[in-house]
PDB file of C-alpha atoms in Angstrom:
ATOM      1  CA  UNK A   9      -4.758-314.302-101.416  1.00  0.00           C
ATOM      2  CA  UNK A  10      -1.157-313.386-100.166  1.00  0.00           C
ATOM      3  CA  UNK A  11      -0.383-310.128 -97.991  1.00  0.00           C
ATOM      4  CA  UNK A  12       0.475-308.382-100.863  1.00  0.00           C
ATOM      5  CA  UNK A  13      -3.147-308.813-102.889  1.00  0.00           C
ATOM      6  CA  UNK A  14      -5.807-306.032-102.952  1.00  0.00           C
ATOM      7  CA  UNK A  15      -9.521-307.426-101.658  1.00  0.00           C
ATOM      8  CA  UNK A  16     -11.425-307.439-104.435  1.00  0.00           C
ATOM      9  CA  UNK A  17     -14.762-307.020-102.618  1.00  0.00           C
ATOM     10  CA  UNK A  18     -13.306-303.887-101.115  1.00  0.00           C
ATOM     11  CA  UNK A  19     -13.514-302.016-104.685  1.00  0.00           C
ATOM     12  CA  UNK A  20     -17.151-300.695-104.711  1.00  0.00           C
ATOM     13  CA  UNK A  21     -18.590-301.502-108.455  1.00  0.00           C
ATOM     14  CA  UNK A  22     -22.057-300.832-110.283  1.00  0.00           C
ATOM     15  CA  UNK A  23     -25.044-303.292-110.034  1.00  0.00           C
ATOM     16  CA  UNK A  24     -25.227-304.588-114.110  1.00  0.00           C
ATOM     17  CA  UNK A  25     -27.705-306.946-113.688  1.00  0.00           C
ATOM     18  CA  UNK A  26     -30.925-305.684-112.435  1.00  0.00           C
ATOM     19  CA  UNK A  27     -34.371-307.730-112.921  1.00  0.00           C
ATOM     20  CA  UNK A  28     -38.049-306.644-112.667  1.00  0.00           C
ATOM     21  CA  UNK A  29     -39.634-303.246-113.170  1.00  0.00           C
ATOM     22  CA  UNK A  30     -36.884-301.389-110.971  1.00  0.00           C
ATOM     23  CA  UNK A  31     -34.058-301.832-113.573  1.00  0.00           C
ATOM     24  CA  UNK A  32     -35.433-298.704-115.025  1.00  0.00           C
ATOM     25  CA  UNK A  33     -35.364-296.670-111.468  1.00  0.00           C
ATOM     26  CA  UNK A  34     -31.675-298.240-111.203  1.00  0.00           C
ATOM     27  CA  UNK A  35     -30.636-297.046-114.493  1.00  0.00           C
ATOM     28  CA  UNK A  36     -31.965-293.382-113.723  1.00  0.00           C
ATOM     29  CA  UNK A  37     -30.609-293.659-110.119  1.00  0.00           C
ATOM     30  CA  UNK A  38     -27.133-294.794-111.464  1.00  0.00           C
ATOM     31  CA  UNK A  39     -26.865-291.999-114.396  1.00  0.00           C
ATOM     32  CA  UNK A  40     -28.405-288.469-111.834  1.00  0.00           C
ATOM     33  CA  UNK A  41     -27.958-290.186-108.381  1.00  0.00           C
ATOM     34  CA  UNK A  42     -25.113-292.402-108.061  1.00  0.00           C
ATOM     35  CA  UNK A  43     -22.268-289.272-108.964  1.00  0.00           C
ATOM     36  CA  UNK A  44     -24.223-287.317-105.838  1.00  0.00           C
ATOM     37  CA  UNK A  45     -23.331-290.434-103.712  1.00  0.00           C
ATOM     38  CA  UNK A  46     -26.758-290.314-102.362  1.00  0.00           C
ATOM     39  CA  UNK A  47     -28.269-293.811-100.679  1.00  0.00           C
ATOM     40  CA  UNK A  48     -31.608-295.530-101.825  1.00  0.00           C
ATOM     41  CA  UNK A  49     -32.337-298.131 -99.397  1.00  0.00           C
ATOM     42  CA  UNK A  50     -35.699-298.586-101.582  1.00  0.00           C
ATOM     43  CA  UNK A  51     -36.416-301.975-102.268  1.00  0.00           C
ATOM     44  CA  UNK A  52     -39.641-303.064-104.870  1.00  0.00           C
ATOM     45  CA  UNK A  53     -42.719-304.027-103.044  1.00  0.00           C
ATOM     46  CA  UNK A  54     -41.467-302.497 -99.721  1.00  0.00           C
ATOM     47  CA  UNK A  55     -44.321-301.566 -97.252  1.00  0.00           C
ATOM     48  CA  UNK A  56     -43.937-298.804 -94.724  1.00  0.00           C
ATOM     49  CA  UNK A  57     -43.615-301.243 -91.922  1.00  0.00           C
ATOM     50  CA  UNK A  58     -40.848-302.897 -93.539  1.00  0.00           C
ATOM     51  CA  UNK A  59     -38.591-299.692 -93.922  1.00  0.00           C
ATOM     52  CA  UNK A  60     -39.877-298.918 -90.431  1.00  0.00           C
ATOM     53  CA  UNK A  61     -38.045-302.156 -89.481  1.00  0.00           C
ATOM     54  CA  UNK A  62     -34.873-301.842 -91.136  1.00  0.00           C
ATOM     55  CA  UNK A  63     -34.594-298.536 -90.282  1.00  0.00           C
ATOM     56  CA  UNK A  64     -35.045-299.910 -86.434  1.00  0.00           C
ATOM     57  CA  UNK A  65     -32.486-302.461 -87.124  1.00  0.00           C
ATOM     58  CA  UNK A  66     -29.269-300.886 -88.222  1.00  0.00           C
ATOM     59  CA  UNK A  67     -29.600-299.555 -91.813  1.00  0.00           C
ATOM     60  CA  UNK A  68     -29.019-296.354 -90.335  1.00  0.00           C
ATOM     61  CA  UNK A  69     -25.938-297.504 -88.078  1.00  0.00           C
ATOM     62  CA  UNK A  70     -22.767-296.814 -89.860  1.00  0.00           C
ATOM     63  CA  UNK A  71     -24.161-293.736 -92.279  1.00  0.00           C
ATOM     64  CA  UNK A  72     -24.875-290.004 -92.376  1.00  0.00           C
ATOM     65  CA  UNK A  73     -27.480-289.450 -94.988  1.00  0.00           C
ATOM     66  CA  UNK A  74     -28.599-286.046 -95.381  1.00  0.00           C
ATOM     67  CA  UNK A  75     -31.647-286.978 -97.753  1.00  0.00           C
ATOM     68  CA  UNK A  76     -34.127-289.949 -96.979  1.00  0.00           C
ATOM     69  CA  UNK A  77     -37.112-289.870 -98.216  1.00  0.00           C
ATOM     70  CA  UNK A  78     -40.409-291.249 -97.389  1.00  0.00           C
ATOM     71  CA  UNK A  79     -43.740-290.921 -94.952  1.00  0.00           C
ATOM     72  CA  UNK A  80     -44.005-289.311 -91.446  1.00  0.00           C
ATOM     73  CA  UNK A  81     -43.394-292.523 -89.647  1.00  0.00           C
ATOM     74  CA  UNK A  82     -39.738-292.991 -91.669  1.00  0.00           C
ATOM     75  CA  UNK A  83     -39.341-289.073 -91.498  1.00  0.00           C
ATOM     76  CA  UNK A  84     -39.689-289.422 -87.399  1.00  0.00           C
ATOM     77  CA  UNK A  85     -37.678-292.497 -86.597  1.00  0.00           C
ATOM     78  CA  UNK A  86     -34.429-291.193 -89.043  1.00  0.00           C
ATOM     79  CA  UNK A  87     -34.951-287.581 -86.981  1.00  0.00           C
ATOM     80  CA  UNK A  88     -34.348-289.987 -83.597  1.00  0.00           C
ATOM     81  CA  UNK A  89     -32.093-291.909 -84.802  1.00  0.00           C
ATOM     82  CA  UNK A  90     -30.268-289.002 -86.505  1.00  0.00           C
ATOM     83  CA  UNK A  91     -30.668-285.553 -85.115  1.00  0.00           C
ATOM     84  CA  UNK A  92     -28.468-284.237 -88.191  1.00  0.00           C
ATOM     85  CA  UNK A  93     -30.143-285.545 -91.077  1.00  0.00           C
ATOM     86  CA  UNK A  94     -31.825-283.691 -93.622  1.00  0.00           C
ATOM     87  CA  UNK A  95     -35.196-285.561 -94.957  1.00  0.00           C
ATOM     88  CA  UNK A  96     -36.784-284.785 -98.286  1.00  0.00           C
ATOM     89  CA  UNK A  97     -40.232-285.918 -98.475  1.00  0.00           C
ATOM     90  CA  UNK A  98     -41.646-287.326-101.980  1.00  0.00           C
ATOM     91  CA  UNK A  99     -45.199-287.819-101.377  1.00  0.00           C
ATOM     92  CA  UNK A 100     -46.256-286.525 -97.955  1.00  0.00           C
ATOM     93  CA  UNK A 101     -46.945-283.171 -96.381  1.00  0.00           C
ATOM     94  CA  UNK A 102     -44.882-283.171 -93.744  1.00  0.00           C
ATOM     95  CA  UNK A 103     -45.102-280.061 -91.166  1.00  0.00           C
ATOM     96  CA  UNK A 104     -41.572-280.737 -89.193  1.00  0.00           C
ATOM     97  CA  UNK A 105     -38.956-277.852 -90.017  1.00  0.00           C
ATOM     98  CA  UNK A 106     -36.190-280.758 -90.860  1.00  0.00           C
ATOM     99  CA  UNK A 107     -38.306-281.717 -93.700  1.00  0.00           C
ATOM    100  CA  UNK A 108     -39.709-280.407 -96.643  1.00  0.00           C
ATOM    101  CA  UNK A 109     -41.983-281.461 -99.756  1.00  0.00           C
ATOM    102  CA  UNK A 110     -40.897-281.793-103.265  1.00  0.00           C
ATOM    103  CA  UNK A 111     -43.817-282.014-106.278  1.00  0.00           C
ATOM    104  CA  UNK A 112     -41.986-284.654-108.708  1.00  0.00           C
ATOM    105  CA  UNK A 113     -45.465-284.921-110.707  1.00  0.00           C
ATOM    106  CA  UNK A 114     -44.350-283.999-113.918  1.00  0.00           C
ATOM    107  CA  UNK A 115     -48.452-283.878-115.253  1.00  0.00           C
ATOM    108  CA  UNK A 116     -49.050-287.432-115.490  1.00  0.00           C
ATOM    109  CA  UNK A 117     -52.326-287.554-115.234  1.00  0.00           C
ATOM    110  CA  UNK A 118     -53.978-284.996-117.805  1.00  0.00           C
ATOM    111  CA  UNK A 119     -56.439-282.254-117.584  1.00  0.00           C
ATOM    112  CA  UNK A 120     -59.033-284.805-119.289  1.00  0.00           C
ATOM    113  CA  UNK A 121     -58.162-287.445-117.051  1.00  0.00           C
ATOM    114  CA  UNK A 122     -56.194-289.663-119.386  1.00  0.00           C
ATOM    115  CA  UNK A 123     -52.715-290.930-118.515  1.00  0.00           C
ATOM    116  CA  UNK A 124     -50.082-291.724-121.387  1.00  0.00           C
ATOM    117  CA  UNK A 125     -48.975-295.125-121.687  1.00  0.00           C
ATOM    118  CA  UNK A 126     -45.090-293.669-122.723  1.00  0.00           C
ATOM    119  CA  UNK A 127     -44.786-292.354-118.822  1.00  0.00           C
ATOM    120  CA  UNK A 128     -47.014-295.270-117.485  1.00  0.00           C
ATOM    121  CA  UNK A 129     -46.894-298.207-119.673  1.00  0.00           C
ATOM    122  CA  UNK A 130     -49.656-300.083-117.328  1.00  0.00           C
ATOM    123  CA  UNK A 131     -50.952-297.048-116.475  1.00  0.00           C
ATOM    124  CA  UNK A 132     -49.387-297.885-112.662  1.00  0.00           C
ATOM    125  CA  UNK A 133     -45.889-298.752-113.332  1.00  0.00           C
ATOM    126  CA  UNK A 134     -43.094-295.784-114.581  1.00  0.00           C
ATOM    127  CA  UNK A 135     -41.280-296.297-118.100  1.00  0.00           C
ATOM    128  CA  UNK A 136     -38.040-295.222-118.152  1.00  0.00           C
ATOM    129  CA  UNK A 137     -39.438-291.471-119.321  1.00  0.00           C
ATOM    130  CA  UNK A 138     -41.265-291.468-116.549  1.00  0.00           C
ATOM    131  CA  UNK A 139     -38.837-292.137-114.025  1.00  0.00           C
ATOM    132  CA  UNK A 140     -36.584-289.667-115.466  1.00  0.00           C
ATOM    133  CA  UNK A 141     -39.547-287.069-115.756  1.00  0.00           C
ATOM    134  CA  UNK A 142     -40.044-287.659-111.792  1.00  0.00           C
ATOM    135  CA  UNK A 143     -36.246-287.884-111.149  1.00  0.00           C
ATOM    136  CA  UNK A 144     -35.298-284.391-112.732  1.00  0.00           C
ATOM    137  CA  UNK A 145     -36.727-282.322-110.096  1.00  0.00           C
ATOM    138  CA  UNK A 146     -35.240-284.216-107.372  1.00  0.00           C
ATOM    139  CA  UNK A 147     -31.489-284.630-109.164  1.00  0.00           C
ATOM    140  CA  UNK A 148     -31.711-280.896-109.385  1.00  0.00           C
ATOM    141  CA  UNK A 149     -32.911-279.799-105.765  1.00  0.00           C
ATOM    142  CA  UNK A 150     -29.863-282.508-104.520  1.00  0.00           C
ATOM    143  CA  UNK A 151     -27.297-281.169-106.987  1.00  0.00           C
TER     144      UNK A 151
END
């Protein structure tokens, strides 16, 4: 590359080719999340513990986020490690002032009991309806 070349790497671009049961989350993320430039440092399969660690080990080093989500333990440790930071919690009660809770059930499970394959296809994993039925109420509290 001469002096006069751009870096490629340096121009950000989109993610096409996504595997696995995410692809759908990554196609909501990139059409209502993506223009808010809001970070998901979710990864599939991802334990507590593990974000715990990453979070511990620089994921939060060179950002500003003013939404994470996730349990108490993440909630604390991005508070320390960022006084600033807003947190938005998905699926936990949380009773710190810096955070709040945010019902993304959209009725999944029905007064009967009975859960729709079209939102749940396995009745465990989202279809892409159902992550964009979740997604709505937290693209619109962000926007």
């Amino acid at each position: 590359m001469s002096s006069g070349d751009s870096n490629p790497a340096a121009t950000p671009t989109l993610c096409v080719d996504i595997q696995g049961d995410g692809r759908w989350m990554s196609l909501v993320w990139r059409e209502l999340f993506s223009p808010l430039h809001a970070l998901n440092f979710g990864v599939g399969g991802d334990a507590t513990q593990h974000v715990l660690w990453r979070l511990s080990n620089g994921e939060l080093a060179h950002i500003s986020p003013k939404i994470c989500g996730g349990i108490m333990a993440i909630v604390q440790l991005i508070k320390d490690k960022l006084p600033k930071a807003y947190t938005l919690i998905l699926e936990a009660v949380s009773s710190l002032s810096h955070a709040s809770l945010l019902n993304v059930d959209p009725g999944f499970v029905h007064s009967d009991g009975s859960i729709s394959h079209q939102d749940l296809y396995d009745y465990l994993h989202l279809t892409p309806q159902g992550y964009q039925a979740v997604c709505q109420p937290l693209h619109a509290h962000l926007k």
